Coordinates of C-alpha atoms in Angstrom, one line a residue:
M486 CA -10.3 -31.2 9.0
K487 CA -12.4 -28.5 10.5
I488 CA -11.7 -24.8 9.9
N489 CA -11.7 -24.2 13.7
D490 CA -9.1 -26.8 14.3
L491 CA -6.8 -25.2 11.9
A492 CA -7.5 -21.8 13.5
I493 CA -6.3 -23.2 17.0
F494 CA -3.3 -24.8 15.4
V495 CA -2.1 -21.5 14.0
E496 CA -2.4 -19.8 17.3
V497 CA -0.6 -22.6 18.9
A498 CA 2.0 -22.1 16.1
K499 CA 2.2 -18.6 16.9
A500 CA 2.9 -19.3 20.6
Q501 CA 6.1 -20.0 22.5
S502 CA 4.4 -22.9 24.2
L503 CA 1.2 -25.1 24.3
R504 CA 0.6 -23.7 28.0
Q505 CA 1.1 -20.2 26.6
A506 CA -1.4 -20.8 23.7
A507 CA -4.0 -22.2 26.1
R508 CA -3.8 -19.1 28.2
Q509 CA -4.4 -16.6 25.2
L510 CA -7.1 -18.6 24.0
G511 CA -8.8 -19.4 27.3
I512 CA -8.9 -23.2 26.5
H513 CA -7.4 -26.3 28.8
P514 CA -4.1 -27.2 27.7
G515 CA -5.6 -30.9 27.6
T516 CA -7.9 -29.8 25.1
L517 CA -5.5 -28.0 22.9
S518 CA -3.3 -31.1 23.0
K519 CA -6.0 -33.4 21.9
T520 CA -6.6 -30.9 18.9
I521 CA -3.1 -30.9 17.7
K522 CA -3.0 -34.5 18.1
R523 CA -6.2 -35.0 16.1
I524 CA -4.6 -32.7 13.5
E525 CA -1.3 -34.9 13.0
E526 CA -3.4 -37.9 12.9
H527 CA -5.2 -36.5 10.1
Y528 CA -2.4 -35.4 8.0
Q529 CA -0.1 -38.3 9.3
H530 CA 2.7 -35.9 10.1
E531 CA 4.1 -34.6 13.2
M532 CA 3.8 -30.9 13.3
F533 CA 5.5 -29.9 16.3
S534 CA 8.9 -30.9 17.7
R535 CA 8.4 -31.0 21.6
I536 CA 11.6 -29.6 23.3
G537 CA 11.1 -29.2 27.0
G538 CA 8.2 -27.2 27.6
N539 CA 8.5 -25.4 24.1
W540 CA 7.0 -26.6 20.8
A541 CA 8.6 -25.6 17.5
L542 CA 7.2 -26.4 14.2
T543 CA 8.5 -29.2 11.9
S544 CA 8.7 -28.8 8.0
A545 CA 5.3 -30.1 8.0
G546 CA 4.3 -28.0 10.5
E547 CA 5.5 -24.8 8.7
T548 CA 3.7 -26.1 5.5
L549 CA 0.4 -26.5 7.4
F550 CA 0.9 -23.2 9.2
Q551 CA 1.2 -21.1 5.8
R552 CA -1.6 -23.1 4.3
A553 CA -4.0 -22.8 7.5
I554 CA -3.7 -19.1 7.4
E555 CA -4.4 -19.2 3.7
L556 CA -7.8 -21.5 4.3
I557 CA -8.8 -19.3 7.1
E558 CA -8.5 -16.2 5.0
V559 CA -10.6 -17.8 2.2
N560 CA -13.3 -18.8 4.7
E561 CA -13.7 -15.6 5.9
K562 CA -14.3 -14.2 2.3
I563 CA -16.7 -16.8 1.9
E564 CA -18.8 -15.9 5.2
R565 CA -18.5 -12.2 4.0
E566 CA -19.9 -13.2 0.3
L567 CA -22.7 -15.3 2.0
G568 CA -23.7 -12.6 4.3
K569 CA -22.3 -13.8 7.7
P570 CA -19.5 -11.3 8.1
R571 CA -17.3 -11.6 11.2
R572 CA -16.5 -8.1 12.8
P573 CA -13.0 -7.2 11.5
H574 CA -10.4 -6.5 14.3
L575 CA -7.2 -5.0 12.9
R576 CA -4.0 -5.3 15.1
V577 CA -1.3 -2.8 14.5
S578 CA 2.3 -2.7 15.7
G579 CA 4.8 0.4 15.9
P580 CA 6.6 2.5 18.2
N581 CA 4.4 4.4 20.6
A582 CA 5.0 7.8 18.9
V583 CA 4.4 6.8 15.5
L584 CA 1.3 4.9 16.6
S585 CA -0.1 8.2 18.1
Y586 CA 0.8 10.6 15.0
F587 CA 0.0 8.0 12.3
L588 CA -2.6 5.6 13.0
P589 CA -5.7 7.9 12.8
G590 CA -4.9 8.8 9.4
L591 CA -4.4 5.2 8.2
M592 CA -7.4 4.1 9.9
H593 CA -9.8 6.8 8.3
Q594 CA -10.1 5.0 5.0
F595 CA -10.1 1.6 6.7
I596 CA -13.1 2.5 9.1
A597 CA -15.1 4.1 6.2
A598 CA -14.9 0.8 4.4
Q599 CA -15.3 -1.3 7.8
P600 CA -17.3 0.8 9.9
Q601 CA -18.0 -1.9 12.5
A602 CA -14.2 -2.8 12.6
T603 CA -12.3 -3.0 15.9
I604 CA -8.5 -1.9 16.4
E605 CA -5.8 -3.2 18.7
T606 CA -2.4 -1.6 18.9
K607 CA 0.7 -3.2 20.2
T608 CA 4.1 -1.4 21.1
A609 CA 7.1 -2.6 18.6
H610 CA 10.1 -1.2 17.1
D611 CA 10.6 -4.3 14.6
L612 CA 8.6 -6.8 12.5
S613 CA 8.8 -9.7 15.0
M614 CA 4.9 -9.5 15.8
L615 CA 4.1 -9.0 12.0
L616 CA 6.4 -12.1 11.0
K617 CA 4.5 -14.2 13.6
H618 CA 1.3 -13.1 12.4
D619 CA 0.6 -11.6 15.9
V620 CA -0.4 -8.2 14.1
D621 CA -2.0 -7.1 10.8
L622 CA 0.1 -4.2 10.0
A623 CA 3.3 -3.0 11.3
L624 CA 4.6 0.6 11.3
I625 CA 8.5 0.6 11.6
C626 CA 11.2 3.2 11.1
Q627 CA 14.3 2.7 9.2
L628 CA 17.5 4.8 9.5
N629 CA 18.1 4.6 5.7
D630 CA 15.9 5.0 2.8
Q631 CA 15.5 1.4 2.0
P632 CA 12.5 -0.8 2.8
P633 CA 12.7 -3.8 5.1
S634 CA 14.8 -6.5 3.9
E635 CA 12.5 -9.7 4.8
R636 CA 11.2 -11.5 2.0
Q637 CA 7.8 -12.2 3.6
I638 CA 7.0 -8.4 3.9
V639 CA 5.5 -5.9 1.7
A640 CA 6.3 -2.3 2.4
K641 CA 5.0 0.9 1.4
K642 CA 7.0 4.2 2.5
L643 CA 4.7 6.8 4.2
R644 CA 7.3 9.6 4.5
K645 CA 10.8 10.9 5.4
V646 CA 11.3 12.2 9.0
T647 CA 13.9 14.5 10.0
F648 CA 14.5 15.4 13.6
V649 CA 14.7 18.9 14.8
T650 CA 15.3 20.9 18.0
A651 CA 12.0 22.6 19.1
A652 CA 10.6 24.6 22.0
N653 CA 7.2 26.4 22.8
L654 CA 7.0 29.9 21.7
N655 CA 7.9 31.6 25.0
H656 CA 11.2 29.8 25.0
P657 CA 14.2 32.4 25.2
L658 CA 15.9 31.1 22.0
V659 CA 12.9 31.9 20.0
S660 CA 13.6 35.7 20.3
R661 CA 16.0 34.6 17.6
S662 CA 13.7 33.9 15.2
G663 CA 14.9 33.6 11.6
Q664 CA 18.4 33.5 12.7
V665 CA 20.6 30.3 13.4
T666 CA 21.9 29.6 17.0
P667 CA 25.5 28.3 17.6
I668 CA 25.4 24.8 19.3
E669 CA 27.2 26.0 22.0
Q670 CA 24.3 28.4 23.1
V671 CA 21.6 25.6 22.6
L672 CA 23.6 23.5 24.9
Q673 CA 23.5 26.0 27.5
H674 CA 19.4 25.5 27.8
P675 CA 17.9 22.4 29.4
F676 CA 16.5 19.6 27.3
I677 CA 13.5 17.2 27.9
V678 CA 14.2 13.7 26.6
P679 CA 12.7 10.1 26.2
S680 CA 13.7 7.7 28.8
Q681 CA 13.1 4.7 26.1
P682 CA 13.2 5.1 22.2
F683 CA 9.6 5.7 21.7
Y684 CA 10.2 7.3 18.5
G685 CA 11.3 4.2 16.7
K686 CA 14.9 2.5 15.8
M687 CA 17.7 4.6 16.7
E688 CA 21.6 4.0 15.8
E689 CA 23.9 2.6 18.5
Q690 CA 25.7 5.0 20.7
R691 CA 22.9 7.6 20.3
S692 CA 20.3 8.7 22.8
P693 CA 16.9 7.4 22.8
D694 CA 15.8 10.6 20.8
G695 CA 18.7 10.2 18.3
W696 CA 21.2 13.0 19.7
H697 CA 24.9 12.4 20.0
D698 CA 25.1 13.3 23.6
E699 CA 28.8 11.7 23.6
H700 CA 29.8 14.5 21.4
F701 CA 27.3 17.4 22.3
S702 CA 26.5 16.7 26.0
R703 CA 23.1 18.3 26.8
L704 CA 21.9 19.4 30.3
I705 CA 19.1 17.0 30.8
S706 CA 16.0 18.5 33.0
A707 CA 13.4 15.9 32.6
R708 CA 12.9 12.4 31.4
V709 CA 9.7 10.8 30.0
D710 CA 8.5 7.7 28.9
N711 CA 5.6 9.0 26.4
T712 CA 4.9 11.8 23.9
A713 CA 2.0 13.3 25.8
A714 CA 4.1 14.0 29.3
L715 CA 6.9 15.2 26.7
I716 CA 4.7 17.9 24.9
A717 CA 2.8 18.8 28.2
L718 CA 6.1 19.7 29.9
I719 CA 7.4 21.6 26.7
N720 CA 4.7 23.8 26.7
A721 CA 4.7 24.3 30.4
R722 CA 8.4 24.9 30.9
P723 CA 11.4 26.8 28.9
L724 CA 12.6 23.3 27.7
L725 CA 14.3 22.3 24.4
A726 CA 13.6 18.9 22.8
Y727 CA 15.1 16.9 19.9
L728 CA 12.1 15.5 18.4
P729 CA 10.7 14.2 14.9
D730 CA 9.4 17.0 12.6
Y731 CA 5.7 15.8 12.3
I732 CA 5.4 16.3 16.4
A733 CA 6.7 19.8 16.0
H734 CA 4.5 20.4 13.2
E735 CA 1.3 19.0 14.9
H736 CA 1.9 21.0 18.1
K737 CA 3.0 24.2 16.7
L738 CA 6.5 24.0 18.3
H739 CA 9.1 26.6 17.1
V740 CA 11.9 24.9 15.4
I741 CA 15.4 26.3 16.5
K742 CA 17.9 26.3 13.6
T743 CA 21.5 25.5 14.8
S744 CA 24.8 25.6 13.5
G745 CA 27.9 23.8 14.5
C746 CA 26.6 20.2 14.9
P747 CA 27.5 17.9 11.8
Y748 CA 25.0 15.2 13.0
T749 CA 21.4 15.0 11.9
C750 CA 18.9 12.3 12.7
E751 CA 16.6 10.9 9.8
Q752 CA 14.2 8.1 9.4
S753 CA 12.2 6.7 6.9
L754 CA 8.7 5.2 7.9
W755 CA 7.1 2.3 6.4
L756 CA 3.7 0.6 6.4
C757 CA 4.6 -3.3 6.3
Q758 CA 2.1 -6.1 5.5
H759 CA 2.9 -9.8 5.5
K760 CA 2.6 -11.5 2.1
Q761 CA 0.6 -14.0 3.5
R762 CA -2.5 -12.2 4.4
Q763 CA -5.0 -13.4 7.1
H764 CA -7.8 -11.2 6.2
Y765 CA -9.5 -10.2 2.8
W766 CA -10.0 -6.9 3.9
M767 CA -6.1 -5.9 4.3
Q768 CA -6.2 -5.1 0.6
I769 CA -7.4 -1.6 1.8
F770 CA -3.9 -0.8 2.8
D771 CA -2.3 -1.7 -0.8

């Protein structure tokens, strides 16, 4: 069995349908179908159950999927050791803000070891892409201090994240530096908020930034869909934001201490890998 055929089989198994796999690989569906048929004839097992236009892996297909990933990894290691390296391509998923602030630090050691590597990011708040081998690493936020429960995943805790109320140094509340500001006074000032949860997973009934608006209603002056726009507006206008402490620290925002609100938002940030690695160089992240 050719290693290239197994590589194609893995990509088809990860896609929702043969047609989708053909588009992603740039191969005619008929050619893909012949490849899958050749694999099934070789192993004398059906690898997919055909349900309408979608394909699902059979038990034999699941076994081949895992073993094919292992073989591809071994093949890449052999090519590297024999002087025929492929250019490493690292795929990382995570929430928008988490990727923006933590990916550069993670990549420093990787690029030092693999200077010719390329990197691709994909926005995701969960492990779905990693579980399907659509990415090599996943950065996820948990609302407790426990690692992800999926058995296929190996997780390393990067840090604890605490959300804070922050503003630029010219905000009226900054004049109270060192003092605790009652929540009633804080709520008299306009906020800027995310229009989507780009800080990562949040509890149900909370706003995209983790604030309890149902109990402490804010005056919303601006909504944005990315951290760059949020920081730009905070620096340009007297706006408050409820955001992760790492963002406040990175941009030297003033953290406003408040009283009278019993709620806090905390996350734990985890770097996750699949136990079935697709590339030998993933050991850099152990």
